[in-house]
Amino acid sequence: MEMIEELRREAYFGQNAPLVAGGNGGYTRPGNIRKRRYQIFKAAGMEQKGLHSLRHTFAMNLVNGQKQPEGTIRALWPRRADDSLGHSTSQITELYYVKKDTARLNGITEGFEI
């Protein structure tokens, strides 16, 4: 907290204003957040979308999982992810973020004797 207060003294934009890193390593006005975010997206080769799309991406990765180097998929159950997302029920999480991806099922029964 002390570090933040010290930075605010160096770059004062108003009481309790957020500190936003500028493109040159300094700090920029809070009103420039969108412009800076778009610069970061462009540098990362990402499509320029609103902040809510980042939340959506985070939620999709939580629930649908991320492929790990060894080939497994690491994910959370919707009932666990809803706490991180602030949803009141897991049904909301399931409705908006669970995608049906049958491609992951390919080969899952290989080696089973039926």
PDB file of N, CA, C and O in Angstrom, residues 23-87:
ATOM      1  N   GLY A  23       2.717   3.611 -21.976  1.00  0.00           N
ATOM      2  CA  GLY A  23       3.527   2.895 -22.943  1.00  0.00           C
ATOM      3  C   GLY A  23       5.018   3.133 -22.810  1.00  0.00           C
ATOM      4  O   GLY A  23       5.822   2.339 -23.273  1.00  0.00           O
ATOM      5  N   ASN A  24       5.402   4.208 -22.145  1.00  0.00           N
ATOM      6  CA  ASN A  24       6.823   4.551 -22.002  1.00  0.00           C
ATOM      7  C   ASN A  24       7.364   4.200 -20.626  1.00  0.00           C
ATOM      8  O   ASN A  24       8.427   4.675 -20.248  1.00  0.00           O
ATOM      9  N   GLY A  25       6.624   3.406 -19.862  1.00  0.00           N
ATOM     10  CA  GLY A  25       7.084   3.015 -18.540  1.00  0.00           C
ATOM     11  C   GLY A  25       6.657   3.961 -17.438  1.00  0.00           C
ATOM     12  O   GLY A  25       6.856   3.686 -16.271  1.00  0.00           O
ATOM     13  N   GLY A  26       6.057   5.076 -17.792  1.00  0.00           N
ATOM     14  CA  GLY A  26       5.553   6.018 -16.796  1.00  0.00           C
ATOM     15  C   GLY A  26       4.111   5.671 -16.449  1.00  0.00           C
ATOM     16  O   GLY A  26       3.675   4.527 -16.592  1.00  0.00           O
ATOM     17  N   TYR A  27       3.371   6.687 -16.048  1.00  0.00           N
ATOM     18  CA  TYR A  27       1.964   6.478 -15.710  1.00  0.00           C
ATOM     19  C   TYR A  27       1.116   7.434 -16.515  1.00  0.00           C
ATOM     20  O   TYR A  27       1.554   8.527 -16.865  1.00  0.00           O
ATOM     21  N   THR A  28      -0.062   7.012 -16.805  1.00  0.00           N
ATOM     22  CA  THR A  28      -0.954   7.792 -17.643  1.00  0.00           C
ATOM     23  C   THR A  28      -2.241   8.083 -16.890  1.00  0.00           C
ATOM     24  O   THR A  28      -2.524   7.479 -15.867  1.00  0.00           O
ATOM     25  N   ARG A  29      -3.020   8.975 -17.416  1.00  0.00           N
ATOM     26  CA  ARG A  29      -4.298   9.330 -16.794  1.00  0.00           C
ATOM     27  C   ARG A  29      -5.267   8.152 -16.889  1.00  0.00           C
ATOM     28  O   ARG A  29      -5.265   7.423 -17.877  1.00  0.00           O
ATOM     29  N   PRO A  30      -6.117   8.010 -15.871  1.00  0.00           N
ATOM     30  CA  PRO A  30      -7.079   6.906 -15.886  1.00  0.00           C
ATOM     31  C   PRO A  30      -7.976   6.901 -17.124  1.00  0.00           C
ATOM     32  O   PRO A  30      -8.397   5.856 -17.586  1.00  0.00           O
ATOM     33  N   GLY A  31      -8.232   8.073 -17.679  1.00  0.00           N
ATOM     34  CA  GLY A  31      -9.061   8.152 -18.877  1.00  0.00           C
ATOM     35  C   GLY A  31      -8.433   7.497 -20.095  1.00  0.00           C
ATOM     36  O   GLY A  31      -9.098   7.223 -21.087  1.00  0.00           O
ATOM     37  N   ASN A  32      -7.146   7.215 -20.043  1.00  0.00           N
ATOM     38  CA  ASN A  32      -6.443   6.601 -21.166  1.00  0.00           C
ATOM     39  C   ASN A  32      -6.394   5.076 -21.067  1.00  0.00           C
ATOM     40  O   ASN A  32      -5.666   4.442 -21.835  1.00  0.00           O
ATOM     41  N   ILE A  33      -7.135   4.517 -20.145  1.00  0.00           N
ATOM     42  CA  ILE A  33      -7.097   3.066 -19.933  1.00  0.00           C
ATOM     43  C   ILE A  33      -7.461   2.309 -21.211  1.00  0.00           C
ATOM     44  O   ILE A  33      -6.771   1.381 -21.607  1.00  0.00           O
ATOM     45  N   ARG A  34      -8.548   2.715 -21.856  1.00  0.00           N
ATOM     46  CA  ARG A  34      -8.993   2.004 -23.062  1.00  0.00           C
ATOM     47  C   ARG A  34      -7.934   2.071 -24.149  1.00  0.00           C
ATOM     48  O   ARG A  34      -7.605   1.064 -24.774  1.00  0.00           O
ATOM     49  N   LYS A  35      -7.380   3.240 -24.373  1.00  0.00           N
ATOM     50  CA  LYS A  35      -6.348   3.399 -25.405  1.00  0.00           C
ATOM     51  C   LYS A  35      -5.149   2.498 -25.104  1.00  0.00           C
ATOM     52  O   LYS A  35      -4.641   1.814 -25.989  1.00  0.00           O
ATOM     53  N   ARG A  36      -4.705   2.479 -23.854  1.00  0.00           N
ATOM     54  CA  ARG A  36      -3.559   1.649 -23.465  1.00  0.00           C
ATOM     55  C   ARG A  36      -3.887   0.174 -23.618  1.00  0.00           C
ATOM     56  O   ARG A  36      -3.067  -0.612 -24.083  1.00  0.00           O
ATOM     57  N   ARG A  37      -5.101  -0.219 -23.215  1.00  0.00           N
ATOM     58  CA  ARG A  37      -5.514  -1.616 -23.339  1.00  0.00           C
ATOM     59  C   ARG A  37      -5.483  -2.052 -24.800  1.00  0.00           C
ATOM     60  O   ARG A  37      -4.995  -3.128 -25.128  1.00  0.00           O
ATOM     61  N   TYR A  38      -5.954  -1.199 -25.700  1.00  0.00           N
ATOM     62  CA  TYR A  38      -5.936  -1.532 -27.120  1.00  0.00           C
ATOM     63  C   TYR A  38      -4.513  -1.636 -27.655  1.00  0.00           C
ATOM     64  O   TYR A  38      -4.225  -2.461 -28.513  1.00  0.00           O
ATOM     65  N   GLN A  39      -3.601  -0.804 -27.146  1.00  0.00           N
ATOM     66  CA  GLN A  39      -2.202  -0.904 -27.556  1.00  0.00           C
ATOM     67  C   GLN A  39      -1.621  -2.253 -27.131  1.00  0.00           C
ATOM     68  O   GLN A  39      -0.878  -2.886 -27.887  1.00  0.00           O
ATOM     69  N   ILE A  40      -1.954  -2.676 -25.914  1.00  0.00           N
ATOM     70  CA  ILE A  40      -1.462  -3.962 -25.410  1.00  0.00           C
ATOM     71  C   ILE A  40      -2.040  -5.103 -26.233  1.00  0.00           C
ATOM     72  O   ILE A  40      -1.328  -6.032 -26.616  1.00  0.00           O
ATOM     73  N   PHE A  41      -3.338  -5.038 -26.523  1.00  0.00           N
ATOM     74  CA  PHE A  41      -3.969  -6.079 -27.343  1.00  0.00           C
ATOM     75  C   PHE A  41      -3.309  -6.162 -28.715  1.00  0.00           C
ATOM     76  O   PHE A  41      -3.029  -7.244 -29.206  1.00  0.00           O
ATOM     77  N   LYS A  42      -3.067  -5.010 -29.324  1.00  0.00           N
ATOM     78  CA  LYS A  42      -2.461  -4.982 -30.655  1.00  0.00           C
ATOM     79  C   LYS A  42      -1.065  -5.596 -30.612  1.00  0.00           C
ATOM     80  O   LYS A  42      -0.703  -6.401 -31.474  1.00  0.00           O
ATOM     81  N   ALA A  43      -0.277  -5.237 -29.601  1.00  0.00           N
ATOM     82  CA  ALA A  43       1.078  -5.773 -29.470  1.00  0.00           C
ATOM     83  C   ALA A  43       1.069  -7.286 -29.255  1.00  0.00           C
ATOM     84  O   ALA A  43       1.974  -7.992 -29.689  1.00  0.00           O
ATOM     85  N   ALA A  44       0.016  -7.783 -28.610  1.00  0.00           N
ATOM     86  CA  ALA A  44      -0.097  -9.221 -28.354  1.00  0.00           C
ATOM     87  C   ALA A  44      -0.765  -9.957 -29.511  1.00  0.00           C
ATOM     88  O   ALA A  44      -0.913 -11.179 -29.470  1.00  0.00           O
ATOM     89  N   GLY A  45      -1.182  -9.210 -30.538  1.00  0.00           N
ATOM     90  CA  GLY A  45      -1.839  -9.836 -31.679  1.00  0.00           C
ATOM     91  C   GLY A  45      -3.266 -10.272 -31.377  1.00  0.00           C
ATOM     92  O   GLY A  45      -3.793 -11.176 -32.011  1.00  0.00           O
ATOM     93  N   MET A  46      -3.885  -9.622 -30.399  1.00  0.00           N
ATOM     94  CA  MET A  46      -5.254  -9.972 -30.005  1.00  0.00           C
ATOM     95  C   MET A  46      -6.247  -8.995 -30.617  1.00  0.00           C
ATOM     96  O   MET A  46      -5.922  -7.835 -30.875  1.00  0.00           O
ATOM     97  N   GLU A  47      -7.462  -9.482 -30.809  1.00  0.00           N
ATOM     98  CA  GLU A  47      -8.533  -8.629 -31.295  1.00  0.00           C
ATOM     99  C   GLU A  47      -8.898  -7.614 -30.215  1.00  0.00           C
ATOM    100  O   GLU A  47      -8.904  -7.933 -29.030  1.00  0.00           O
ATOM    101  N   GLN A  48      -9.205  -6.390 -30.600  1.00  0.00           N
ATOM    102  CA  GLN A  48      -9.553  -5.355 -29.637  1.00  0.00           C
ATOM    103  C   GLN A  48     -10.999  -5.508 -29.223  1.00  0.00           C
ATOM    104  O   GLN A  48     -11.905  -5.282 -30.012  1.00  0.00           O
ATOM    105  N   LYS A  49     -11.189  -5.928 -27.986  1.00  0.00           N
ATOM    106  CA  LYS A  49     -12.532  -6.101 -27.438  1.00  0.00           C
ATOM    107  C   LYS A  49     -12.600  -5.395 -26.104  1.00  0.00           C
ATOM    108  O   LYS A  49     -11.600  -4.951 -25.567  1.00  0.00           O
ATOM    109  N   GLY A  50     -13.795  -5.345 -25.549  1.00  0.00           N
ATOM    110  CA  GLY A  50     -13.991  -4.709 -24.251  1.00  0.00           C
ATOM    111  C   GLY A  50     -13.445  -5.549 -23.111  1.00  0.00           C
ATOM    112  O   GLY A  50     -13.059  -6.709 -23.281  1.00  0.00           O
ATOM    113  N   LEU A  51     -13.422  -4.959 -21.920  1.00  0.00           N
ATOM    114  CA  LEU A  51     -12.899  -5.651 -20.752  1.00  0.00           C
ATOM    115  C   LEU A  51     -13.699  -6.896 -20.397  1.00  0.00           C
ATOM    116  O   LEU A  51     -13.160  -7.872 -19.904  1.00  0.00           O
ATOM    117  N   HIS A  52     -15.007  -6.870 -20.651  1.00  0.00           N
ATOM    118  CA  HIS A  52     -15.821  -8.027 -20.303  1.00  0.00           C
ATOM    119  C   HIS A  52     -15.402  -9.269 -21.091  1.00  0.00           C
ATOM    120  O   HIS A  52     -15.547 -10.387 -20.612  1.00  0.00           O
ATOM    121  N   SER A  53     -14.846  -9.069 -22.274  1.00  0.00           N
ATOM    122  CA  SER A  53     -14.395 -10.226 -23.061  1.00  0.00           C
ATOM    123  C   SER A  53     -13.238 -10.936 -22.361  1.00  0.00           C
ATOM    124  O   SER A  53     -13.085 -12.154 -22.488  1.00  0.00           O
ATOM    125  N   LEU A  54     -12.421 -10.204 -21.596  1.00  0.00           N
ATOM    126  CA  LEU A  54     -11.345 -10.834 -20.839  1.00  0.00           C
ATOM    127  C   LEU A  54     -11.909 -11.724 -19.740  1.00  0.00           C
ATOM    128  O   LEU A  54     -11.407 -12.809 -19.478  1.00  0.00           O
ATOM    129  N   ARG A  55     -12.982 -11.256 -19.101  1.00  0.00           N
ATOM    130  CA  ARG A  55     -13.659 -12.063 -18.080  1.00  0.00           C
ATOM    131  C   ARG A  55     -14.219 -13.327 -18.719  1.00  0.00           C
ATOM    132  O   ARG A  55     -14.115 -14.409 -18.173  1.00  0.00           O
ATOM    133  N   HIS A  56     -14.817 -13.177 -19.901  1.00  0.00           N
ATOM    134  CA  HIS A  56     -15.396 -14.316 -20.597  1.00  0.00           C
ATOM    135  C   HIS A  56     -14.304 -15.342 -20.954  1.00  0.00           C
ATOM    136  O   HIS A  56     -14.487 -16.539 -20.770  1.00  0.00           O
ATOM    137  N   THR A  57     -13.169 -14.865 -21.447  1.00  0.00           N
ATOM    138  CA  THR A  57     -12.052 -15.755 -21.778  1.00  0.00           C
ATOM    139  C   THR A  57     -11.559 -16.480 -20.536  1.00  0.00           C
ATOM    140  O   THR A  57     -11.320 -17.699 -20.562  1.00  0.00           O
ATOM    141  N   PHE A  58     -11.409 -15.762 -19.432  1.00  0.00           N
ATOM    142  CA  PHE A  58     -10.983 -16.363 -18.169  1.00  0.00           C
ATOM    143  C   PHE A  58     -11.953 -17.463 -17.753  1.00  0.00           C
ATOM    144  O   PHE A  58     -11.550 -18.578 -17.415  1.00  0.00           O
ATOM    145  N   ALA A  59     -13.245 -17.163 -17.803  1.00  0.00           N
ATOM    146  CA  ALA A  59     -14.258 -18.132 -17.391  1.00  0.00           C
ATOM    147  C   ALA A  59     -14.262 -19.356 -18.300  1.00  0.00           C
ATOM    148  O   ALA A  59     -14.361 -20.497 -17.820  1.00  0.00           O
ATOM    149  N   MET A  60     -14.160 -19.139 -19.599  1.00  0.00           N
ATOM    150  CA  MET A  60     -14.147 -20.256 -20.547  1.00  0.00           C
ATOM    151  C   MET A  60     -12.946 -21.161 -20.277  1.00  0.00           C
ATOM    152  O   MET A  60     -13.054 -22.385 -20.318  1.00  0.00           O
ATOM    153  N   ASN A  61     -11.794 -20.564 -19.991  1.00  0.00           N
ATOM    154  CA  ASN A  61     -10.605 -21.360 -19.709  1.00  0.00           C
ATOM    155  C   ASN A  61     -10.722 -22.106 -18.390  1.00  0.00           C
ATOM    156  O   ASN A  61     -10.213 -23.224 -18.254  1.00  0.00           O
ATOM    157  N   LEU A  62     -11.375 -21.511 -17.409  1.00  0.00           N
ATOM    158  CA  LEU A  62     -11.590 -22.206 -16.136  1.00  0.00           C
ATOM    159  C   LEU A  62     -12.446 -23.448 -16.327  1.00  0.00           C
ATOM    160  O   LEU A  62     -12.108 -24.532 -15.866  1.00  0.00           O
ATOM    161  N   VAL A  63     -13.564 -23.266 -16.996  1.00  0.00           N
ATOM    162  CA  VAL A  63     -14.564 -24.329 -17.103  1.00  0.00           C
ATOM    163  C   VAL A  63     -14.222 -25.352 -18.187  1.00  0.00           C
ATOM    164  O   VAL A  63     -14.357 -26.555 -17.972  1.00  0.00           O
ATOM    165  N   ASN A  64     -13.776 -24.890 -19.334  1.00  0.00           N
ATOM    166  CA  ASN A  64     -13.518 -25.800 -20.446  1.00  0.00           C
ATOM    167  C   ASN A  64     -12.099 -26.335 -20.450  1.00  0.00           C
ATOM    168  O   ASN A  64     -11.788 -27.268 -21.169  1.00  0.00           O
ATOM    169  N   GLY A  65     -11.243 -25.709 -19.678  1.00  0.00           N
ATOM    170  CA  GLY A  65      -9.907 -26.240 -19.478  1.00  0.00           C
ATOM    171  C   GLY A  65      -8.869 -25.749 -20.456  1.00  0.00           C
ATOM    172  O   GLY A  65      -9.169 -25.184 -21.498  1.00  0.00           O
ATOM    173  N   GLN A  66      -7.638 -25.988 -20.071  1.00  0.00           N
ATOM    174  CA  GLN A  66      -6.481 -25.673 -20.882  1.00  0.00           C
ATOM    175  C   GLN A  66      -5.671 -26.948 -21.052  1.00  0.00           C
ATOM    176  O   GLN A  66      -5.428 -27.663 -20.077  1.00  0.00           O
ATOM    177  N   LYS A  67      -5.248 -27.219 -22.276  1.00  0.00           N
ATOM    178  CA  LYS A  67      -4.446 -28.407 -22.536  1.00  0.00           C
ATOM    179  C   LYS A  67      -3.058 -28.211 -21.932  1.00  0.00           C
ATOM    180  O   LYS A  67      -2.413 -27.190 -22.137  1.00  0.00           O
ATOM    181  N   GLN A  68      -2.611 -29.192 -21.177  1.00  0.00           N
ATOM    182  CA  GLN A  68      -1.315 -29.160 -20.516  1.00  0.00           C
ATOM    183  C   GLN A  68      -0.255 -29.791 -21.417  1.00  0.00           C
ATOM    184  O   GLN A  68      -0.587 -30.537 -22.334  1.00  0.00           O
ATOM    185  N   PRO A  69       1.019 -29.509 -21.173  1.00  0.00           N
ATOM    186  CA  PRO A  69       2.087 -30.044 -22.028  1.00  0.00           C
ATOM    187  C   PRO A  69       2.068 -31.567 -22.156  1.00  0.00           C
ATOM    188  O   PRO A  69       2.410 -32.100 -23.205  1.00  0.00           O
ATOM    189  N   GLU A  70       1.645 -32.261 -21.105  1.00  0.00           N
ATOM    190  CA  GLU A  70       1.624 -33.727 -21.172  1.00  0.00           C
ATOM    191  C   GLU A  70       0.368 -34.266 -21.860  1.00  0.00           C
ATOM    192  O   GLU A  70       0.198 -35.471 -21.985  1.00  0.00           O
ATOM    193  N   GLY A  71      -0.509 -33.361 -22.319  1.00  0.00           N
ATOM    194  CA  GLY A  71      -1.674 -33.776 -23.079  1.00  0.00           C
ATOM    195  C   GLY A  71      -2.974 -33.804 -22.294  1.00  0.00           C
ATOM    196  O   GLY A  71      -4.038 -33.943 -22.866  1.00  0.00           O
ATOM    197  N   THR A  72      -2.906 -33.684 -20.982  1.00  0.00           N
ATOM    198  CA  THR A  72      -4.131 -33.664 -20.195  1.00  0.00           C
ATOM    199  C   THR A  72      -4.788 -32.295 -20.288  1.00  0.00           C
ATOM    200  O   THR A  72      -4.168 -31.322 -20.729  1.00  0.00           O
ATOM    201  N   ILE A  73      -6.040 -32.222 -19.876  1.00  0.00           N
ATOM    202  CA  ILE A  73      -6.759 -30.952 -19.862  1.00  0.00           C
ATOM    203  C   ILE A  73      -7.069 -30.614 -18.413  1.00  0.00           C
ATOM    204  O   ILE A  73      -7.649 -31.422 -17.688  1.00  0.00           O
ATOM    205  N   ARG A  74      -6.680 -29.440 -18.008  1.00  0.00           N
ATOM    206  CA  ARG A  74      -6.884 -28.999 -16.633  1.00  0.00           C
ATOM    207  C   ARG A  74      -8.038 -28.005 -16.605  1.00  0.00           C
ATOM    208  O   ARG A  74      -8.002 -26.990 -17.305  1.00  0.00           O
ATOM    209  N   ALA A  75      -9.061 -28.308 -15.806  1.00  0.00           N
ATOM    210  CA  ALA A  75     -10.248 -27.468 -15.749  1.00  0.00           C
ATOM    211  C   ALA A  75     -10.873 -27.548 -14.356  1.00  0.00           C
ATOM    212  O   ALA A  75     -10.493 -28.382 -13.543  1.00  0.00           O
ATOM    213  N   LEU A  76     -11.832 -26.666 -14.123  1.00  0.00           N
ATOM    214  CA  LEU A  76     -12.613 -26.692 -12.886  1.00  0.00           C
ATOM    215  C   LEU A  76     -14.041 -27.091 -13.201  1.00  0.00           C
ATOM    216  O   LEU A  76     -14.555 -26.783 -14.273  1.00  0.00           O
ATOM    217  N   TRP A  77     -14.682 -27.744 -12.259  1.00  0.00           N
ATOM    218  CA  TRP A  77     -16.110 -28.005 -12.386  1.00  0.00           C
ATOM    219  C   TRP A  77     -16.830 -26.666 -12.323  1.00  0.00           C
ATOM    220  O   TRP A  77     -16.406 -25.764 -11.612  1.00  0.00           O
ATOM    221  N   PRO A  78     -17.946 -26.498 -13.042  1.00  0.00           N
ATOM    222  CA  PRO A  78     -18.689 -25.232 -12.981  1.00  0.00           C
ATOM    223  C   PRO A  78     -19.036 -24.826 -11.551  1.00  0.00           C
ATOM    224  O   PRO A  78     -19.038 -23.645 -11.224  1.00  0.00           O
ATOM    225  N   ARG A  79     -19.294 -25.801 -10.697  1.00  0.00           N
ATOM    226  CA  ARG A  79     -19.638 -25.472  -9.306  1.00  0.00           C
ATOM    227  C   ARG A  79     -18.467 -24.851  -8.562  1.00  0.00           C
ATOM    228  O   ARG A  79     -18.660 -24.126  -7.605  1.00  0.00           O
ATOM    229  N   ARG A  80     -17.252 -25.159  -8.989  1.00  0.00           N
ATOM    230  CA  ARG A  80     -16.069 -24.540  -8.372  1.00  0.00           C
ATOM    231  C   ARG A  80     -15.762 -23.205  -9.035  1.00  0.00           C
ATOM    232  O   ARG A  80     -15.316 -22.266  -8.396  1.00  0.00           O
ATOM    233  N   ALA A  81     -15.968 -23.120 -10.347  1.00  0.00           N
ATOM    234  CA  ALA A  81     -15.661 -21.895 -11.083  1.00  0.00           C
ATOM    235  C   ALA A  81     -16.619 -20.763 -10.725  1.00  0.00           C
ATOM    236  O   ALA A  81     -16.233 -19.596 -10.757  1.00  0.00           O
ATOM    237  N   ASP A  82     -17.856 -21.098 -10.365  1.00  0.00           N
ATOM    238  CA  ASP A  82     -18.832 -20.046 -10.082  1.00  0.00           C
ATOM    239  C   ASP A  82     -18.404 -19.169  -8.905  1.00  0.00           C
ATOM    240  O   ASP A  82     -18.701 -17.983  -8.877  1.00  0.00           O
ATOM    241  N   ASP A  83     -17.660 -19.732  -7.961  1.00  0.00           N
ATOM    242  CA  ASP A  83     -17.150 -18.916  -6.855  1.00  0.00           C
ATOM    243  C   ASP A  83     -16.155 -17.870  -7.361  1.00  0.00           C
ATOM    244  O   ASP A  83     -16.212 -16.712  -6.958  1.00  0.00           O
ATOM    245  N   SER A  84     -15.253 -18.279  -8.246  1.00  0.00           N
ATOM    246  CA  SER A  84     -14.266 -17.347  -8.793  1.00  0.00           C
ATOM    247  C   SER A  84     -14.910 -16.254  -9.630  1.00  0.00           C
ATOM    248  O   SER A  84     -14.413 -15.140  -9.702  1.00  0.00           O
ATOM    249  N   LEU A  85     -16.021 -16.591 -10.260  1.00  0.00           N
ATOM    250  CA  LEU A  85     -16.696 -15.652 -11.150  1.00  0.00           C
ATOM    251  C   LEU A  85     -17.725 -14.793 -10.425  1.00  0.00           C
ATOM    252  O   LEU A  85     -18.242 -13.833 -10.980  1.00  0.00           O
ATOM    253  N   GLY A  86     -18.049 -15.172  -9.185  1.00  0.00           N
ATOM    254  CA  GLY A  86     -19.026 -14.407  -8.420  1.00  0.00           C
ATOM    255  C   GLY A  86     -20.459 -14.719  -8.774  1.00  0.00           C
ATOM    256  O   GLY A  86     -21.357 -13.938  -8.471  1.00  0.00           O
ATOM    257  N   HIS A  87     -20.697 -15.861  -9.408  1.00  0.00           N
ATOM    258  CA  HIS A  87     -22.062 -16.246  -9.744  1.00  0.00           C
ATOM    259  C   HIS A  87     -22.757 -16.829  -8.519  1.00  0.00           C
ATOM    260  O   HIS A  87     -22.131 -17.498  -7.703  1.00  0.00           O
TER     261      HIS A  87
END
